[in-house]
Coordinates of N, CA, C and O in Angstrom, one line a residue:
X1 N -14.0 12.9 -45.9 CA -13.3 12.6 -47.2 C -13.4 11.1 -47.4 O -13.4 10.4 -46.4
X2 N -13.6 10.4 -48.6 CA -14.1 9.2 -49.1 C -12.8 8.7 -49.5 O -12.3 9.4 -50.3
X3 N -12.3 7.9 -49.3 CA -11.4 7.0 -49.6 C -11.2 6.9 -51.2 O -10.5 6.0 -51.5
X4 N -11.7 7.7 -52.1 CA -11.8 7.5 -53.1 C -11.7 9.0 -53.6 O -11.9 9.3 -54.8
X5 N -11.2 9.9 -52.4 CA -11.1 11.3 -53.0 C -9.4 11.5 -53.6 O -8.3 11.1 -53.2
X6 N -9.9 12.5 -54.8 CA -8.4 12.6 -55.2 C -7.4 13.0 -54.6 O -7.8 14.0 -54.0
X7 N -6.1 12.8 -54.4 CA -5.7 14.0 -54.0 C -4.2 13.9 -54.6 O -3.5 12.8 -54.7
X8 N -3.9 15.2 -54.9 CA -2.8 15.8 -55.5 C -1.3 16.1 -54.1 O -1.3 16.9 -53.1
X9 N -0.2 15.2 -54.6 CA 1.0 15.4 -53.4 C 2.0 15.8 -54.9 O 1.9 15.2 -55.9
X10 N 2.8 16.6 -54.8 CA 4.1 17.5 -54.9 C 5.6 16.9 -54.0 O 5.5 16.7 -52.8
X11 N 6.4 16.7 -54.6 CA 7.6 16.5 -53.4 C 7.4 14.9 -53.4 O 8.2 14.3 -52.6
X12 N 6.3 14.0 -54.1 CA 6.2 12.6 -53.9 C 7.7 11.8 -53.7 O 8.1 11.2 -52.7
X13 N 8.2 11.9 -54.5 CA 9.1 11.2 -54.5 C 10.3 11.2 -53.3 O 10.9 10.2 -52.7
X14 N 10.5 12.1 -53.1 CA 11.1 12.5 -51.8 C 10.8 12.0 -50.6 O 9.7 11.4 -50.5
X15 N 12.1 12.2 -49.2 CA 11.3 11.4 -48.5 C 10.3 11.7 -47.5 O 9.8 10.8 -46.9
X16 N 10.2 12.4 -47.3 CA 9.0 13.3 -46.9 C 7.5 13.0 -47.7 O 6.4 12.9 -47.1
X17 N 7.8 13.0 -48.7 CA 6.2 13.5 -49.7 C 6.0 11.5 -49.7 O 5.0 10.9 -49.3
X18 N 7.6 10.8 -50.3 CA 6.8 9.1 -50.1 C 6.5 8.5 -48.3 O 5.5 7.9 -47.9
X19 N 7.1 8.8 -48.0 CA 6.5 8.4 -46.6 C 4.8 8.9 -46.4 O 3.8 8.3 -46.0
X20 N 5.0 10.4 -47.0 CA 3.3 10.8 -46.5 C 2.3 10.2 -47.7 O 1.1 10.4 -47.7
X21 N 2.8 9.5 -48.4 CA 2.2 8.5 -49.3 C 2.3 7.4 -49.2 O 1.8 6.8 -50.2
X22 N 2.9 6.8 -48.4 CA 3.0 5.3 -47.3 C 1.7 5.8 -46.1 O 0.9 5.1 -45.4
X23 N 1.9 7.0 -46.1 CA 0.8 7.2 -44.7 C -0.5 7.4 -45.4 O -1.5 6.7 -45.0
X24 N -0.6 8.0 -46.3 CA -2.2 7.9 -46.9 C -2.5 6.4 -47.4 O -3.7 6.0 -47.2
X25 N -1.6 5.6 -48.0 CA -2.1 4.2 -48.6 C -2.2 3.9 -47.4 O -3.4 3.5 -47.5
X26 N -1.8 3.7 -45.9 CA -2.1 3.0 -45.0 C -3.7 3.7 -44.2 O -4.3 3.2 -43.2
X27 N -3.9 4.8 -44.9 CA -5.3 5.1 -44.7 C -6.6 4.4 -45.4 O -7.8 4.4 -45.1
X28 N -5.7 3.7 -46.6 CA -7.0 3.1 -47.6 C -6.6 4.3 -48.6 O -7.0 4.0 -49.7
X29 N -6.1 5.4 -48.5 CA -6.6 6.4 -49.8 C -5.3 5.8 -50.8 O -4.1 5.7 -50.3
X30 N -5.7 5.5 -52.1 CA -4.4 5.3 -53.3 C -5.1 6.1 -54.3 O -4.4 5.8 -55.3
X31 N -6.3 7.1 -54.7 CA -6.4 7.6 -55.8 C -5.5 8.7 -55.6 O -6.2 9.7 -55.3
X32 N -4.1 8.8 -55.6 CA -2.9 9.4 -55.3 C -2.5 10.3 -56.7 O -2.1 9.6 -57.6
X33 N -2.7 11.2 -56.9 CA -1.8 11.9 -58.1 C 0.0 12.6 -57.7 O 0.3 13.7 -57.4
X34 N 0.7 11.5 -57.9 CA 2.0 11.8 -57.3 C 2.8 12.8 -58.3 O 2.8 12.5 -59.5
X35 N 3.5 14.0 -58.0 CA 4.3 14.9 -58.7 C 5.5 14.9 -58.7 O 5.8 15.6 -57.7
X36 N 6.6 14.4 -59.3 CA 8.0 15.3 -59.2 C 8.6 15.0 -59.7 O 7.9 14.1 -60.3
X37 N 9.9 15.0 -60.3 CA 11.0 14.8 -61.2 C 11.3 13.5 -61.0 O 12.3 13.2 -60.3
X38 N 10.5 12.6 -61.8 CA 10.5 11.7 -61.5 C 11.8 10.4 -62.1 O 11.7 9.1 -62.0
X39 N 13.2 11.5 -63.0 CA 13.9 10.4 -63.6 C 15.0 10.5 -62.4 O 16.1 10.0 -62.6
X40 N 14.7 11.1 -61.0 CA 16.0 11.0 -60.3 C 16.3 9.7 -59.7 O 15.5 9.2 -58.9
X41 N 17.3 9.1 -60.0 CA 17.4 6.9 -59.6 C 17.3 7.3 -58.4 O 16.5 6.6 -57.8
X42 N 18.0 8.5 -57.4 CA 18.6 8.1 -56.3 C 17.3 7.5 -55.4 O 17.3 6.8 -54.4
X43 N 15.6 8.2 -56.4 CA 14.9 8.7 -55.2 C 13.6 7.6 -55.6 O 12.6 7.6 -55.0
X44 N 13.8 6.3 -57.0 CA 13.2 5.4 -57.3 C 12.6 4.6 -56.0 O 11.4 4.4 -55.9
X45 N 13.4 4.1 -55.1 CA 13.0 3.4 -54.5 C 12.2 4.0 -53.5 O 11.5 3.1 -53.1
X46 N 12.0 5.1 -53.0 CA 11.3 5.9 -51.9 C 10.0 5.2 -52.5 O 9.4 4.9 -51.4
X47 N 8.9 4.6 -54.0 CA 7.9 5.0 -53.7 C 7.6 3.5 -53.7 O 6.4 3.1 -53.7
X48 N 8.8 2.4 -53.9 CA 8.4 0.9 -54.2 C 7.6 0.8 -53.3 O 7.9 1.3 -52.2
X49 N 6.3 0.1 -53.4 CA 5.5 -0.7 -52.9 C 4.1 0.7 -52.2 O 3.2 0.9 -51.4
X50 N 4.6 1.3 -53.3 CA 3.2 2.8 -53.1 C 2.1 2.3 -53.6 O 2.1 1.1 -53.9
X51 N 1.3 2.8 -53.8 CA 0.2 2.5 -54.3 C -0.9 4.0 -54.9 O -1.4 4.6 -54.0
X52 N -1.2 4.3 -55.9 CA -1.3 5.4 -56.5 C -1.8 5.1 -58.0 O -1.6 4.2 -58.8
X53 N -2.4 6.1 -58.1 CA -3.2 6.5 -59.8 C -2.4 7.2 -60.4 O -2.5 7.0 -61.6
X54 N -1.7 7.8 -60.3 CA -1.0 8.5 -61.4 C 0.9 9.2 -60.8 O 1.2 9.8 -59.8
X55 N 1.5 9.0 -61.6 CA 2.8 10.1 -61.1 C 3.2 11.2 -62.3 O 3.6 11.2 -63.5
X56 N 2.9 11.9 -61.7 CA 3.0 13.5 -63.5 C 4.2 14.0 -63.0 O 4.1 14.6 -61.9
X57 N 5.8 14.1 -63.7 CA 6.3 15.0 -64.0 C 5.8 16.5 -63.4 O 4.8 17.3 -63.6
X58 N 6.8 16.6 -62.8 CA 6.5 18.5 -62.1 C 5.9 19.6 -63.4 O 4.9 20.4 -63.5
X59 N 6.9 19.2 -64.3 CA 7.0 20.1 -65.1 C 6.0 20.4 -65.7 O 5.8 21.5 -66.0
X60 N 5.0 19.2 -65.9 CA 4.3 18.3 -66.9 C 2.7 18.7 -66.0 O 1.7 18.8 -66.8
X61 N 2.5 19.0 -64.5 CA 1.5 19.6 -63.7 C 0.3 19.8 -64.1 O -0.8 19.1 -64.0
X62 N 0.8 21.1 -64.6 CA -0.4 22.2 -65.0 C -1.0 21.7 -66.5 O -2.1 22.0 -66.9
X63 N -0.4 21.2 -67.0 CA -0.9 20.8 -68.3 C -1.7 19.9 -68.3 O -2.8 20.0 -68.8
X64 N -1.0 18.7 -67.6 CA -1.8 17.4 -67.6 C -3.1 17.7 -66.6 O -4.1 17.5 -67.3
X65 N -3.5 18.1 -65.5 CA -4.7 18.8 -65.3 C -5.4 19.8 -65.7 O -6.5 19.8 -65.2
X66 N -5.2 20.4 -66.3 CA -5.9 20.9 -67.7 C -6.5 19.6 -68.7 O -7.6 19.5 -69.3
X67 N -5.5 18.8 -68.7 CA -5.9 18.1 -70.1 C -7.1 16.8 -69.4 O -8.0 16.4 -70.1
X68 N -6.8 16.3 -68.0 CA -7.4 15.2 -67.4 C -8.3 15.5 -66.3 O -8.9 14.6 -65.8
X69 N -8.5 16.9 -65.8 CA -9.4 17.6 -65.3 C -10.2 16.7 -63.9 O -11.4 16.6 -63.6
X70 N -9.0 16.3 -63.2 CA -9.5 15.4 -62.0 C -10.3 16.1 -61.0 O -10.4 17.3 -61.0
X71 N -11.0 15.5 -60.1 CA -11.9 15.9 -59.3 C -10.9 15.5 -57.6 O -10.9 14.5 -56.8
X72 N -10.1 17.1 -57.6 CA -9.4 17.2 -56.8 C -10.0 17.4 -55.2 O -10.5 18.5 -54.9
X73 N -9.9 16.6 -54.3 CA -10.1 17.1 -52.7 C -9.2 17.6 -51.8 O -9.6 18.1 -50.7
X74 N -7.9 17.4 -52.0 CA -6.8 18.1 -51.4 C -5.8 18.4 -52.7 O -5.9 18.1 -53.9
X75 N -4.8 19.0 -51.9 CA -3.4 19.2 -52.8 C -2.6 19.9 -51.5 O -2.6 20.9 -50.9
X76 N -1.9 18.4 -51.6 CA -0.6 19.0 -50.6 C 0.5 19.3 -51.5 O 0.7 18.6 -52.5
X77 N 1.1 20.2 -51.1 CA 2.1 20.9 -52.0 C 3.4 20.7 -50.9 O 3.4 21.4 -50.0
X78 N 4.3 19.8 -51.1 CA 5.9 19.2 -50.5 C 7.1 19.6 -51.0 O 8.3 19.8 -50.5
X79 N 6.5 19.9 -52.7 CA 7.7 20.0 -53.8 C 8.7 21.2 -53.3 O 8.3 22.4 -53.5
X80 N 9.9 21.1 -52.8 CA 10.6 22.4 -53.1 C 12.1 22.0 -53.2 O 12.3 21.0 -52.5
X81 N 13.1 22.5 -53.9 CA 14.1 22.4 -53.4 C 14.8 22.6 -52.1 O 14.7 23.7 -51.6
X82 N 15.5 21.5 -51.5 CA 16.0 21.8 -50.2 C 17.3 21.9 -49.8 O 17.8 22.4 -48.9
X83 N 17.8 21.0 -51.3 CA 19.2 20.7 -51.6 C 20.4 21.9 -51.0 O 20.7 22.7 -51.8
X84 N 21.1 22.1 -49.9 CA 21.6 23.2 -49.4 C 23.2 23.4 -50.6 O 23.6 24.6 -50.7
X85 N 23.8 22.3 -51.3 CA 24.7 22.7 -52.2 C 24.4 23.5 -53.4 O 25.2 23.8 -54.2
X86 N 23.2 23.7 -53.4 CA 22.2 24.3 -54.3 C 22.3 26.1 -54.4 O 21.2 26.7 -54.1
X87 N 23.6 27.0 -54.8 CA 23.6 28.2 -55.0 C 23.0 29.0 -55.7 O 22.9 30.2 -55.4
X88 N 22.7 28.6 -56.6 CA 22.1 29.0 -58.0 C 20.2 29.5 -57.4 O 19.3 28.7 -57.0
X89 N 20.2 30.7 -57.7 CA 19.1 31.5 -56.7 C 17.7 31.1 -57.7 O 16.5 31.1 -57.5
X90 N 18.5 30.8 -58.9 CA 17.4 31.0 -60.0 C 16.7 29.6 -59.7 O 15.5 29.4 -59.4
X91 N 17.6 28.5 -59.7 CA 17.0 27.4 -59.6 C 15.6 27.4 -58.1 O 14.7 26.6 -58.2
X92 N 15.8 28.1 -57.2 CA 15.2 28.4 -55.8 C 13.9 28.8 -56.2 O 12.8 28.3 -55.9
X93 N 14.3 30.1 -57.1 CA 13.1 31.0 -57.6 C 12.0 30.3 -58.3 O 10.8 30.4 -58.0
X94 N 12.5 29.7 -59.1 CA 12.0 28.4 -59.8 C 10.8 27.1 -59.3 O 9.7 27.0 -59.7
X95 N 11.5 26.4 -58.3 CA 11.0 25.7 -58.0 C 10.6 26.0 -56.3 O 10.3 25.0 -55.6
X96 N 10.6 26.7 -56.0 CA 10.1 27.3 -54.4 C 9.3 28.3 -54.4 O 8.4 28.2 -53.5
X97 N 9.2 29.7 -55.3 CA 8.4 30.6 -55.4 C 7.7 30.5 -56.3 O 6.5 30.1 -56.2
X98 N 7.9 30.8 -57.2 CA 6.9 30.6 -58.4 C 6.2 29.6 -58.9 O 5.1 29.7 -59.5
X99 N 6.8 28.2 -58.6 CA 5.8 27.1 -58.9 C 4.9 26.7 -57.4 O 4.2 25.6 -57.3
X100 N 5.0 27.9 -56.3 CA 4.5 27.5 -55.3 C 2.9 28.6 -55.7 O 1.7 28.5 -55.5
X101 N 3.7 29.4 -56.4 CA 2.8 30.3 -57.3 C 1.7 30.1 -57.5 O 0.6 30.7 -57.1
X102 N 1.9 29.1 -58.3 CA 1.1 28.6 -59.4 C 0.6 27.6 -58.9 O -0.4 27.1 -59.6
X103 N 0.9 26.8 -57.7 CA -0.1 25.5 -56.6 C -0.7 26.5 -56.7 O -1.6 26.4 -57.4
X104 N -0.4 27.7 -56.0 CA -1.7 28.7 -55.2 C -2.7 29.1 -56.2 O -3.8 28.8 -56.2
X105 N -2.3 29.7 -56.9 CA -3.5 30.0 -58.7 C -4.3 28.7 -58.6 O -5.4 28.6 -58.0
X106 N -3.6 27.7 -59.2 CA -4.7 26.3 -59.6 C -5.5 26.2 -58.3 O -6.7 26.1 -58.6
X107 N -5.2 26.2 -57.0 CA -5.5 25.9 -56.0 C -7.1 26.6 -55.8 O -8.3 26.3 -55.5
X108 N -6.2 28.4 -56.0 CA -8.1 28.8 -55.6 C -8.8 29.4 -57.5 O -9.9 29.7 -57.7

């Protein structure tokens, strides 16, 4: 993999997905396409001092790669809800199964 391959992370913002995007910039790789809900404050500072080509809106995904048609070499997929006060099954269904879904469709 070339230091210049794309690669697609889910869950960026979080701290899980920014650390493993502290761990790839400290590989040299920054052509980073970062994904996630990105107006949450609590989770702003996780990516200060990242380094990355793009951050797309979860929501916003499938479209914007359709529309900008990157030359993907990985896609780690991080994104899920983990939140355990989180009862509401739909919201689960939502962002755990079905958009894990649809990584997997785009994927193969």
């Amino acid at each position: 993999m070339t230091k210049s391959s794309t690669i697609v992370l889910t869950g960026a913002a979080g701290f899980i997905g920014s650390c493993f995007t502290g761990f790839l910039n400290e590989k040299g790789y920054e052509n980073l396409i970062l994904v996630d809900e990105f107006s949450r404050l609590d989770k702003v500072n996780n990516l200060k001092g990242k380094r990355f080509s793009h951050k797309v809106e979860r929501d916003d995904l499938f479209q914007w790669l359709k529309l900008n048609k990157p030359d993907i070499r990985f896609f780690f997929h991080m994104g899920a809800r983990t939140d355990t006060t989180e009862f509401d099954y739909a919201v689960h269904e939502r962002l755990n199964l079905e958009y894990s879904q649809l990584v997997w469709d785009y994927c193969m």
